[in-house]
Every structure is written in structure tokens, then in C-alpha cells.
PDB file of C-alpha atoms in Angstrom:
ATOM      1  CA  MET C   1       5.956 -18.613  25.500  1.00  0.00           C
ATOM      2  CA  SER C   2       8.890 -17.824  23.178  1.00  0.00           C
ATOM      3  CA  LYS C   3       8.186 -15.558  20.291  1.00  0.00           C
ATOM      4  CA  ARG C   4       8.463 -16.693  16.764  1.00  0.00           C
ATOM      5  CA  SER C   5      11.591 -15.790  14.776  1.00  0.00           C
ATOM      6  CA  LEU C   6      11.560 -12.703  12.779  1.00  0.00           C
ATOM      7  CA  PHE C   7      12.670 -14.712   9.744  1.00  0.00           C
ATOM      8  CA  TYR C   8       9.828 -17.393   9.928  1.00  0.00           C
ATOM      9  CA  PRO C   9       8.861 -19.068   7.499  1.00  0.00           C
ATOM     10  CA  TYR C  10      11.933 -18.054   5.498  1.00  0.00           C
ATOM     11  CA  THR C  11      15.224 -19.991   5.477  1.00  0.00           C
ATOM     12  CA  ILE C  12      18.319 -19.552   3.473  1.00  0.00           C
ATOM     13  CA  GLU C  13      17.400 -22.825   1.671  1.00  0.00           C
ATOM     14  CA  ASN C  14      13.984 -21.902   0.474  1.00  0.00           C
ATOM     15  CA  VAL C  15      14.256 -18.196  -0.604  1.00  0.00           C
ATOM     16  CA  HIS C  16      15.862 -16.406  -3.540  1.00  0.00           C
ATOM     17  CA  PRO C  17      18.993 -14.812  -2.255  1.00  0.00           C
ATOM     18  CA  GLY C  18      19.320 -11.038  -2.147  1.00  0.00           C
ATOM     19  CA  PHE C  19      15.799 -10.352  -3.257  1.00  0.00           C
ATOM     20  CA  SER C  20      12.866  -8.837  -1.327  1.00  0.00           C
ATOM     21  CA  ILE C  21       9.405  -7.565  -2.112  1.00  0.00           C
ATOM     22  CA  ASP C  22       7.860  -4.318  -0.495  1.00  0.00           C
ATOM     23  CA  CYS C  23       4.233  -3.439  -0.841  1.00  0.00           C
ATOM     24  CA  VAL C  24       2.783   0.189  -0.731  1.00  0.00           C
ATOM     25  CA  ILE C  25      -0.813  -0.576   0.332  1.00  0.00           C
ATOM     26  CA  LEU C  26      -3.055   2.438  -0.063  1.00  0.00           C
ATOM     27  CA  GLY C  27      -6.488   3.101   1.376  1.00  0.00           C
ATOM     28  CA  PHE C  28      -8.749   6.213   1.436  1.00  0.00           C
ATOM     29  CA  HIS C  29     -10.523   7.367   4.579  1.00  0.00           C
ATOM     30  CA  LYS C  30     -11.924  10.708   5.941  1.00  0.00           C
ATOM     31  CA  LYS C  31     -10.603  12.514   2.872  1.00  0.00           C
ATOM     32  CA  LYS C  32      -6.997  11.410   3.256  1.00  0.00           C
ATOM     33  CA  LEU C  33      -4.888   8.829   1.638  1.00  0.00           C
ATOM     34  CA  TRP C  34      -3.484   6.290   3.976  1.00  0.00           C
ATOM     35  CA  VAL C  35      -0.513   3.794   3.629  1.00  0.00           C
ATOM     36  CA  LEU C  36      -0.439   0.566   5.627  1.00  0.00           C
ATOM     37  CA  LEU C  37       2.801   0.074   7.675  1.00  0.00           C
ATOM     38  CA  ASN C  38       3.986  -2.620  10.060  1.00  0.00           C
ATOM     39  CA  LYS C  39       6.578  -2.532  12.931  1.00  0.00           C
ATOM     40  CA  PHE C  40       8.351  -5.261  14.730  1.00  0.00           C
ATOM     41  CA  ASP C  41       8.783  -4.881  18.433  1.00  0.00           C
ATOM     42  CA  ILE C  42      12.563  -5.357  18.098  1.00  0.00           C
ATOM     43  CA  SER C  43      12.832  -2.200  15.943  1.00  0.00           C
ATOM     44  CA  LYS C  44      11.930   1.555  16.315  1.00  0.00           C
ATOM     45  CA  TYR C  45      11.279   1.855  12.589  1.00  0.00           C
ATOM     46  CA  TRP C  46       8.058   1.341  10.756  1.00  0.00           C
ATOM     47  CA  GLN C  47       8.187  -0.312   7.424  1.00  0.00           C
ATOM     48  CA  LEU C  48       6.271  -1.379   4.446  1.00  0.00           C
ATOM     49  CA  PRO C  49       4.645  -4.828   4.545  1.00  0.00           C
ATOM     50  CA  GLY C  50       6.931  -7.123   2.613  1.00  0.00           C
ATOM     51  CA  GLY C  51       8.826 -10.342   2.552  1.00  0.00           C
ATOM     52  CA  PHE C  52      10.917 -12.662   0.419  1.00  0.00           C
ATOM     53  CA  MET C  53      10.306 -14.757  -2.574  1.00  0.00           C
ATOM     54  CA  PHE C  54      10.452 -18.581  -2.342  1.00  0.00           C
ATOM     55  CA  LYS C  55      12.522 -20.320  -4.883  1.00  0.00           C
ATOM     56  CA  ASN C  56       9.448 -22.012  -6.348  1.00  0.00           C
ATOM     57  CA  GLU C  57       7.543 -18.773  -6.711  1.00  0.00           C
ATOM     58  CA  SER C  58       7.206 -15.911  -9.192  1.00  0.00           C
ATOM     59  CA  SER C  59       7.260 -12.465  -7.854  1.00  0.00           C
ATOM     60  CA  ASP C  60       3.555 -11.942  -8.437  1.00  0.00           C
ATOM     61  CA  GLU C  61       2.801 -15.206  -6.579  1.00  0.00           C
ATOM     62  CA  ALA C  62       4.987 -14.031  -3.651  1.00  0.00           C
ATOM     63  CA  VAL C  63       3.417 -10.654  -3.373  1.00  0.00           C
ATOM     64  CA  LYS C  64      -0.055 -12.089  -3.462  1.00  0.00           C
ATOM     65  CA  ARG C  65       0.911 -14.496  -0.608  1.00  0.00           C
ATOM     66  CA  ILE C  66       2.447 -11.597   1.372  1.00  0.00           C
ATOM     67  CA  LEU C  67      -0.622  -9.407   0.926  1.00  0.00           C
ATOM     68  CA  GLU C  68      -3.103 -12.106   1.979  1.00  0.00           C
ATOM     69  CA  GLN C  69      -1.019 -12.679   5.120  1.00  0.00           C
ATOM     70  CA  ARG C  70      -0.972  -8.910   5.895  1.00  0.00           C
ATOM     71  CA  THR C  71      -4.546  -7.906   4.972  1.00  0.00           C
ATOM     72  CA  GLY C  72      -6.521 -11.185   4.881  1.00  0.00           C
ATOM     73  CA  LEU C  73      -7.655 -10.223   1.421  1.00  0.00           C
ATOM     74  CA  LYS C  74      -7.488 -11.951  -1.852  1.00  0.00           C
ATOM     75  CA  ASP C  75      -7.824 -10.487  -5.318  1.00  0.00           C
ATOM     76  CA  ILE C  76      -6.303  -7.160  -4.447  1.00  0.00           C
ATOM     77  CA  TYR C  77      -5.766  -4.600  -7.228  1.00  0.00           C
ATOM     78  CA  LEU C  78      -1.923  -4.553  -7.407  1.00  0.00           C
ATOM     79  CA  LYS C  79       0.793  -3.633  -9.764  1.00  0.00           C
ATOM     80  CA  GLN C  80       4.568  -3.936  -9.931  1.00  0.00           C
ATOM     81  CA  PHE C  81       6.149  -0.522 -10.316  1.00  0.00           C
ATOM     82  CA  HIS C  82       9.926  -0.442  -9.708  1.00  0.00           C
ATOM     83  CA  LEU C  83      12.973  -2.441  -8.960  1.00  0.00           C
ATOM     84  CA  PHE C  84      15.080  -0.661  -6.264  1.00  0.00           C
ATOM     85  CA  THR C  85      18.768  -1.612  -6.774  1.00  0.00           C
ATOM     86  CA  ASP C  86      20.742   1.306  -5.174  1.00  0.00           C
ATOM     87  CA  PRO C  87      23.756  -0.387  -3.553  1.00  0.00           C
ATOM     88  CA  ALA C  88      23.384   2.043  -0.493  1.00  0.00           C
ATOM     89  CA  ARG C  89      19.541   1.355  -0.104  1.00  0.00           C
ATOM     90  CA  THR C  90      20.074  -1.082   2.867  1.00  0.00           C
ATOM     91  CA  VAL C  91      20.915   0.669   6.081  1.00  0.00           C
ATOM     92  CA  MET C  92      23.102  -2.070   7.593  1.00  0.00           C
ATOM     93  CA  GLU C  93      22.763  -0.700  11.091  1.00  0.00           C
ATOM     94  CA  GLN C  94      19.097  -1.368  11.059  1.00  0.00           C
ATOM     95  CA  ASN C  95      19.598  -4.916   9.838  1.00  0.00           C
ATOM     96  CA  ILE C  96      22.077  -5.498  12.606  1.00  0.00           C
ATOM     97  CA  GLU C  97      19.507  -4.215  15.097  1.00  0.00           C
ATOM     98  CA  TYR C  98      17.007  -6.783  13.689  1.00  0.00           C
ATOM     99  CA  VAL C  99      19.521  -9.639  13.976  1.00  0.00           C
ATOM    100  CA  LYS C 100      20.340  -8.754  17.580  1.00  0.00           C
ATOM    101  CA  GLY C 101      16.636  -8.399  18.537  1.00  0.00           C
ATOM    102  CA  ASN C 102      15.744 -11.635  16.770  1.00  0.00           C
ATOM    103  CA  ALA C 103      18.607 -13.478  18.712  1.00  0.00           C
ATOM    104  CA  ASP C 104      16.555 -12.870  21.908  1.00  0.00           C
ATOM    105  CA  ARG C 105      13.574 -14.829  20.599  1.00  0.00           C
ATOM    106  CA  SER C 106      15.311 -17.572  18.668  1.00  0.00           C
ATOM    107  CA  THR C 107      18.750 -18.774  17.892  1.00  0.00           C
ATOM    108  CA  PRO C 108      19.536 -18.096  14.226  1.00  0.00           C
ATOM    109  CA  SER C 109      22.507 -19.672  12.641  1.00  0.00           C
ATOM    110  CA  SER C 110      25.428 -17.489  11.573  1.00  0.00           C
ATOM    111  CA  ALA C 111      24.540 -18.340   8.056  1.00  0.00           C
ATOM    112  CA  GLU C 112      21.004 -17.018   8.638  1.00  0.00           C
ATOM    113  CA  GLU C 113      22.469 -13.847  10.118  1.00  0.00           C
ATOM    114  CA  GLN C 114      24.938 -13.343   7.209  1.00  0.00           C
ATOM    115  CA  TRP C 115      22.073 -13.943   4.729  1.00  0.00           C
ATOM    116  CA  PHE C 116      20.026 -11.029   6.368  1.00  0.00           C
ATOM    117  CA  LEU C 117      23.017  -8.729   6.447  1.00  0.00           C
ATOM    118  CA  GLN C 118      23.763  -9.026   2.686  1.00  0.00           C
ATOM    119  CA  ARG C 119      22.793  -6.498  -0.027  1.00  0.00           C
ATOM    120  CA  PHE C 120      19.130  -6.800  -1.000  1.00  0.00           C
ATOM    121  CA  ILE C 121      17.374  -5.464  -4.099  1.00  0.00           C
ATOM    122  CA  SER C 122      13.667  -4.911  -3.625  1.00  0.00           C
ATOM    123  CA  LEU C 123      10.784  -5.145  -6.136  1.00  0.00           C
ATOM    124  CA  GLY C 124       8.027  -2.635  -5.288  1.00  0.00           C
ATOM    125  CA  TYR C 125       4.334  -3.199  -5.779  1.00  0.00           C
ATOM    126  CA  TYR C 126       1.451  -0.786  -5.062  1.00  0.00           C
ATOM    127  CA  ALA C 127      -2.021  -2.009  -4.039  1.00  0.00           C
ATOM    128  CA  PHE C 128      -5.361  -0.322  -3.624  1.00  0.00           C
ATOM    129  CA  VAL C 129      -7.741  -1.620  -0.885  1.00  0.00           C
ATOM    130  CA  LYS C 130     -10.977  -0.509   0.748  1.00  0.00           C
ATOM    131  CA  TYR C 131      -9.816   1.108   4.078  1.00  0.00           C
ATOM    132  CA  ASP C 132     -12.533  -0.658   6.168  1.00  0.00           C
ATOM    133  CA  ASP C 133     -11.831  -4.083   4.755  1.00  0.00           C
ATOM    134  CA  ILE C 134      -8.505  -4.276   6.519  1.00  0.00           C
ATOM    135  CA  HIS C 135      -8.328  -5.731  10.073  1.00  0.00           C
ATOM    136  CA  LEU C 136      -5.205  -4.431  11.708  1.00  0.00           C
ATOM    137  CA  SER C 137      -2.955  -6.865  13.487  1.00  0.00           C
ATOM    138  CA  LYS C 138      -2.697  -6.145  17.084  1.00  0.00           C
ATOM    139  CA  VAL C 139       0.127  -8.627  17.886  1.00  0.00           C
ATOM    140  CA  GLU C 140       2.631  -6.929  19.988  1.00  0.00           C
ATOM    141  CA  GLU C 141       5.653  -8.228  18.160  1.00  0.00           C
ATOM    142  CA  ASP C 142       4.294  -7.334  14.752  1.00  0.00           C
ATOM    143  CA  MET C 143       1.869  -4.385  14.606  1.00  0.00           C
ATOM    144  CA  THR C 144       0.159  -2.863  11.536  1.00  0.00           C
ATOM    145  CA  LYS C 145      -1.108   0.592  11.444  1.00  0.00           C
ATOM    146  CA  TRP C 146      -2.495   3.082   8.855  1.00  0.00           C
ATOM    147  CA  PHE C 147      -0.577   6.372   8.429  1.00  0.00           C
ATOM    148  CA  ASP C 148      -1.545   9.526   6.620  1.00  0.00           C
ATOM    149  CA  ILE C 149       0.608   9.525   3.467  1.00  0.00           C
ATOM    150  CA  ASP C 150       1.542  13.175   4.275  1.00  0.00           C
ATOM    151  CA  HIS C 151       2.589  12.451   7.846  1.00  0.00           C
ATOM    152  CA  LEU C 152       4.858   9.374   7.920  1.00  0.00           C
ATOM    153  CA  PRO C 153       6.874   8.108  10.838  1.00  0.00           C
ATOM    154  CA  SER C 154      10.616   7.283  10.762  1.00  0.00           C
ATOM    155  CA  LEU C 155      10.862   4.466   8.218  1.00  0.00           C
ATOM    156  CA  TYR C 156      13.121   1.460   7.729  1.00  0.00           C
ATOM    157  CA  SER C 157      15.829   1.620   4.971  1.00  0.00           C
ATOM    158  CA  ASP C 158      14.623   3.384   1.853  1.00  0.00           C
ATOM    159  CA  HIS C 159      10.943   2.789   2.261  1.00  0.00           C
ATOM    160  CA  GLU C 160      10.108   6.505   2.261  1.00  0.00           C
ATOM    161  CA  ASN C 161      11.554   6.588  -1.268  1.00  0.00           C
ATOM    162  CA  ILE C 162       9.675   3.569  -2.254  1.00  0.00           C
ATOM    163  CA  ILE C 163       6.404   5.212  -1.193  1.00  0.00           C
ATOM    164  CA  LYS C 164       7.352   8.445  -3.064  1.00  0.00           C
ATOM    165  CA  THR C 165       8.154   6.458  -6.160  1.00  0.00           C
ATOM    166  CA  SER C 166       4.878   4.593  -6.010  1.00  0.00           C
ATOM    167  CA  LEU C 167       2.973   7.842  -5.863  1.00  0.00           C
ATOM    168  CA  GLU C 168       4.919   9.277  -8.769  1.00  0.00           C
ATOM    169  CA  THR C 169       4.122   6.070 -10.766  1.00  0.00           C
ATOM    170  CA  ILE C 170       0.339   6.260  -9.927  1.00  0.00           C
ATOM    171  CA  ARG C 171       0.280   9.871 -10.958  1.00  0.00           C
ATOM    172  CA  SER C 172       1.792   9.016 -14.371  1.00  0.00           C
ATOM    173  CA  LEU C 173      -0.631   6.181 -14.867  1.00  0.00           C
ATOM    174  CA  LEU C 174      -3.689   7.862 -13.583  1.00  0.00           C
ATOM    175  CA  PRO C 175      -5.299   7.839 -17.070  1.00  0.00           C
ATOM    176  CA  VAL C 176      -5.339   4.000 -17.217  1.00  0.00           C
ATOM    177  CA  ILE C 177      -5.918   2.773 -13.702  1.00  0.00           C
ATOM    178  CA  PRO C 178      -9.306   2.617 -11.857  1.00  0.00           C
ATOM    179  CA  VAL C 179      -8.026   4.262  -8.727  1.00  0.00           C
ATOM    180  CA  GLY C 180     -11.414   5.706  -7.498  1.00  0.00           C
ATOM    181  CA  TYR C 181     -13.231   2.384  -8.043  1.00  0.00           C
ATOM    182  CA  GLU C 182     -10.608   0.456  -6.122  1.00  0.00           C
ATOM    183  CA  LEU C 183     -10.348   2.869  -3.216  1.00  0.00           C
ATOM    184  CA  LEU C 184     -13.963   4.056  -2.590  1.00  0.00           C
ATOM    185  CA  PRO C 185     -16.774   2.177  -1.022  1.00  0.00           C
ATOM    186  CA  GLU C 186     -19.598   1.099  -3.199  1.00  0.00           C
ATOM    187  CA  LYS C 187     -21.586   4.349  -2.470  1.00  0.00           C
ATOM    188  CA  PHE C 188     -19.610   7.623  -2.157  1.00  0.00           C
ATOM    189  CA  ALA C 189     -19.914  11.414  -2.451  1.00  0.00           C
ATOM    190  CA  MET C 190     -18.491  13.147  -5.485  1.00  0.00           C
ATOM    191  CA  SER C 191     -16.221  15.227  -3.083  1.00  0.00           C
ATOM    192  CA  GLU C 192     -14.578  11.988  -2.008  1.00  0.00           C
ATOM    193  CA  LEU C 193     -13.642  10.860  -5.580  1.00  0.00           C
ATOM    194  CA  ARG C 194     -12.400  14.492  -6.277  1.00  0.00           C
ATOM    195  CA  ARG C 195     -10.227  14.388  -3.184  1.00  0.00           C
ATOM    196  CA  ILE C 196      -8.526  11.178  -4.264  1.00  0.00           C
ATOM    197  CA  TYR C 197      -7.465  12.930  -7.488  1.00  0.00           C
ATOM    198  CA  GLU C 198      -6.448  16.109  -5.769  1.00  0.00           C
ATOM    199  CA  ILE C 199      -4.192  14.061  -3.429  1.00  0.00           C
ATOM    200  CA  ILE C 200      -2.561  12.105  -6.122  1.00  0.00           C
ATOM    201  CA  LEU C 201      -2.254  15.033  -8.595  1.00  0.00           C
ATOM    202  CA  ASN C 202      -1.219  17.403  -5.688  1.00  0.00           C
ATOM    203  CA  LYS C 203      -3.489  20.137  -6.870  1.00  0.00           C
ATOM    204  CA  THR C 204      -6.884  21.520  -6.262  1.00  0.00           C
ATOM    205  CA  LEU C 205      -9.546  20.677  -8.770  1.00  0.00           C
ATOM    206  CA  ASP C 206     -12.641  22.858  -9.633  1.00  0.00           C
ATOM    207  CA  ARG C 207     -15.585  21.206  -8.027  1.00  0.00           C
ATOM    208  CA  ARG C 208     -18.181  21.997 -10.697  1.00  0.00           C
ATOM    209  CA  ASN C 209     -15.802  21.242 -13.514  1.00  0.00           C
ATOM    210  CA  PHE C 210     -14.903  17.909 -12.011  1.00  0.00           C
ATOM    211  CA  GLN C 211     -18.377  16.862 -11.446  1.00  0.00           C
ATOM    212  CA  ARG C 212     -19.447  17.843 -14.958  1.00  0.00           C
ATOM    213  CA  LYS C 213     -16.660  15.873 -16.575  1.00  0.00           C
ATOM    214  CA  VAL C 214     -17.137  12.796 -14.369  1.00  0.00           C
ATOM    215  CA  LEU C 215     -20.820  12.593 -15.062  1.00  0.00           C
ATOM    216  CA  SER C 216     -20.385  13.158 -18.824  1.00  0.00           C
ATOM    217  CA  THR C 217     -18.421   9.833 -18.970  1.00  0.00           C
ATOM    218  CA  GLY C 218     -21.453   7.796 -17.896  1.00  0.00           C
ATOM    219  CA  VAL C 219     -19.131   5.799 -15.560  1.00  0.00           C
ATOM    220  CA  ILE C 220     -20.788   7.250 -12.461  1.00  0.00           C
ATOM    221  CA  ILE C 221     -24.316   6.571 -11.564  1.00  0.00           C
ATOM    222  CA  GLN C 222     -26.202   9.054  -9.346  1.00  0.00           C
ATOM    223  CA  LEU C 223     -28.215   7.423  -6.597  1.00  0.00           C
ATOM    224  CA  ASP C 224     -31.474   8.586  -4.965  1.00  0.00           C
ATOM    225  CA  GLU C 225     -29.623   8.633  -1.660  1.00  0.00           C
ATOM    226  CA  ILE C 226     -27.793  11.269   0.304  1.00  0.00           C
ATOM    227  CA  LYS C 227     -25.068  11.223   2.900  1.00  0.00           C
ATOM    228  CA  SER C 228     -25.807  13.597   5.839  1.00  0.00           C
ATOM    229  CA  THR C 229     -22.346  14.968   6.668  1.00  0.00           C
ATOM    230  CA  SER C 230     -24.160  18.075   7.968  1.00  0.00           C
ATOM    231  CA  ALA C 231     -27.713  19.328   8.298  1.00  0.00           C
ATOM    232  CA  TYR C 232     -26.963  22.223   5.854  1.00  0.00           C
ATOM    233  CA  ASN C 233     -24.894  20.360   3.269  1.00  0.00           C
ATOM    234  CA  PRO C 234     -26.030  16.701   2.527  1.00  0.00           C
ATOM    235  CA  SER C 235     -24.129  15.055  -0.244  1.00  0.00           C
ATOM    236  CA  ILE C 236     -25.662  13.131  -3.023  1.00  0.00           C
ATOM    237  CA  LEU C 237     -24.348   9.520  -3.289  1.00  0.00           C
ATOM    238  CA  TYR C 238     -22.966   7.959  -6.457  1.00  0.00           C
ATOM    239  CA  THR C 239     -21.822   4.581  -7.453  1.00  0.00           C
ATOM    240  CA  PHE C 240     -19.563   3.190 -10.303  1.00  0.00           C
ATOM    241  CA  ASP C 241     -21.055   1.401 -13.343  1.00  0.00           C
ATOM    242  CA  LYS C 242     -18.888  -1.710 -12.995  1.00  0.00           C
ATOM    243  CA  ASP C 243     -18.899  -2.438 -16.776  1.00  0.00           C
ATOM    244  CA  LYS C 244     -17.363   1.150 -17.475  1.00  0.00           C
ATOM    245  CA  LYS C 245     -15.163   1.787 -14.440  1.00  0.00           C
ATOM    246  CA  ASP C 246     -11.952   1.340 -16.354  1.00  0.00           C
ATOM    247  CA  THR C 247     -12.669   4.278 -18.554  1.00  0.00           C
ATOM    248  CA  ILE C 248     -13.154   7.116 -16.023  1.00  0.00           C
ATOM    249  CA  ASP C 249      -9.632   8.128 -15.573  1.00  0.00           C
ATOM    250  CA  HIS C 250      -9.005   8.898 -19.336  1.00  0.00           C
ATOM    251  CA  THR C 251     -11.355  11.900 -19.023  1.00  0.00           C
ATOM    252  CA  LEU C 252     -10.400  13.143 -15.605  1.00  0.00           C
ATOM    253  CA  PHE C 253      -6.741  13.324 -16.562  1.00  0.00           C
ATOM    254  CA  LEU C 254      -7.494  15.910 -19.179  1.00  0.00           C
ATOM    255  CA  MET C 255      -8.634  18.575 -16.626  1.00  0.00           C
TER     256      MET C 255
END
């Protein structure tokens, strides 16, 4: 059975020329922040999930379609954060590698090849998801995999810079985005919430001070449950008050 074209379902007639979308999809698991990447079998580089914008779509409509295709999820928390326009951002040798590999599975026209080899500007979005809600694709020609944000593989084009820029943006907006609510499961330990902030802020936070300030907001509700991570140090579980979740970060940022 022949493999589907790399460009499917995009054609030069139905997409906006020279414009792409890249998504930094973040999840939290085992005290680490993870980013979702995918890799085509015709390339040695991992890359951010992304795609192109159909001529009859807005960028927000396009990214929602792309994210649903990649994660199977709808109503994901996502925000547009930067337009990447550096003329040198596209590594043409990598795109040529894609075109040559794609020729083995389909017969693209010379116009399609030239379209893919043109300069692209890319609109970046970041998204927060629950790690366990994502079902990874195991299709050989297009794999998806979680990577520790601090240990990334060799990435396509300027995608390392896109990830770096997304984290800088999230850090600057931490007072106004419900990052903990979007990344954590319904029930969580205080240490897990603190760890998210430590990763994003790139600094260690005092455990007692963090807990005191979080609880003083009234946004976190203590449950009559514990999480047995060890016999000697069980963790009390908490949950977010959904009516107040958008206010937590204002206080935490002042630490």
C-alpha cells in the first residue's frame, strides 16, 4: 500500500501561500514539563505539530483543526504568541529532503515542490493540555512523542527558537493565564503545582511560602484525600475552585 503524500490534504490551490502555523503543545508529567513533537519517516528531524491555513480559514480556525488532528482534543487552551518572519528561518536543505522523500510515496508536481521550497513565515501558538489525555500516534510515517522541555532532540528549522520564545511569552504572562489549572489533573499535590511555576520561572520557590500564598487566594481547595508517593511522606491532594481559577496567578507572581 502506498503511503499518503506529506502534503495531504494541502494543495497549492487551497492554502494561503508562504504561511504556516506551528504549535507548542505543553503537558506536565512526573514533575517535568513536556512538549509534544512529531517526526515524519522521511526526515531525521523532530518538529512541532503544525500545518497550513486554508484560504477560507482564519488562523484560529486552522490551529484548532490542526490540534484536533494531532491530539484528538477539542476546546484546548491555546494562545497566539508570535509571528516568525526571519528570512533565514527556513533551512532549505531540510525542505529539499522532505520533497525528495515525499517523491518516493507520491508524485508531486513541480509547482507543488516549488511551493514547499519557498520562504514561509510561521505563526506560533502555545497550548496547554492534560498529559494523559493525549493518545500518541504510532503510525510509522508520522510519529508523535513527548519530550522533556529541557532535553530536546535535533529540531527542524527554527523550532527550537519557537519553543524558547513560547516559554518566554508564558513567563511574561504568568500573572494572567491559568497555567496550573490547564496542565494539572483534577486532583493534585501542592508540590506538583509549585514545580510547574519553578520550571516556567526557572527558579526555586520556597515550599512553605508558596503553599501559604496559594491557599490564601481561596482558589485551591484542600481535599480529604492523600496521594501516597511514599510511606513516609504522603501528599495532601488539592483541587481548583473552577469559579476562581483565573485569579491564582496574580498572587503567585508576586513571590
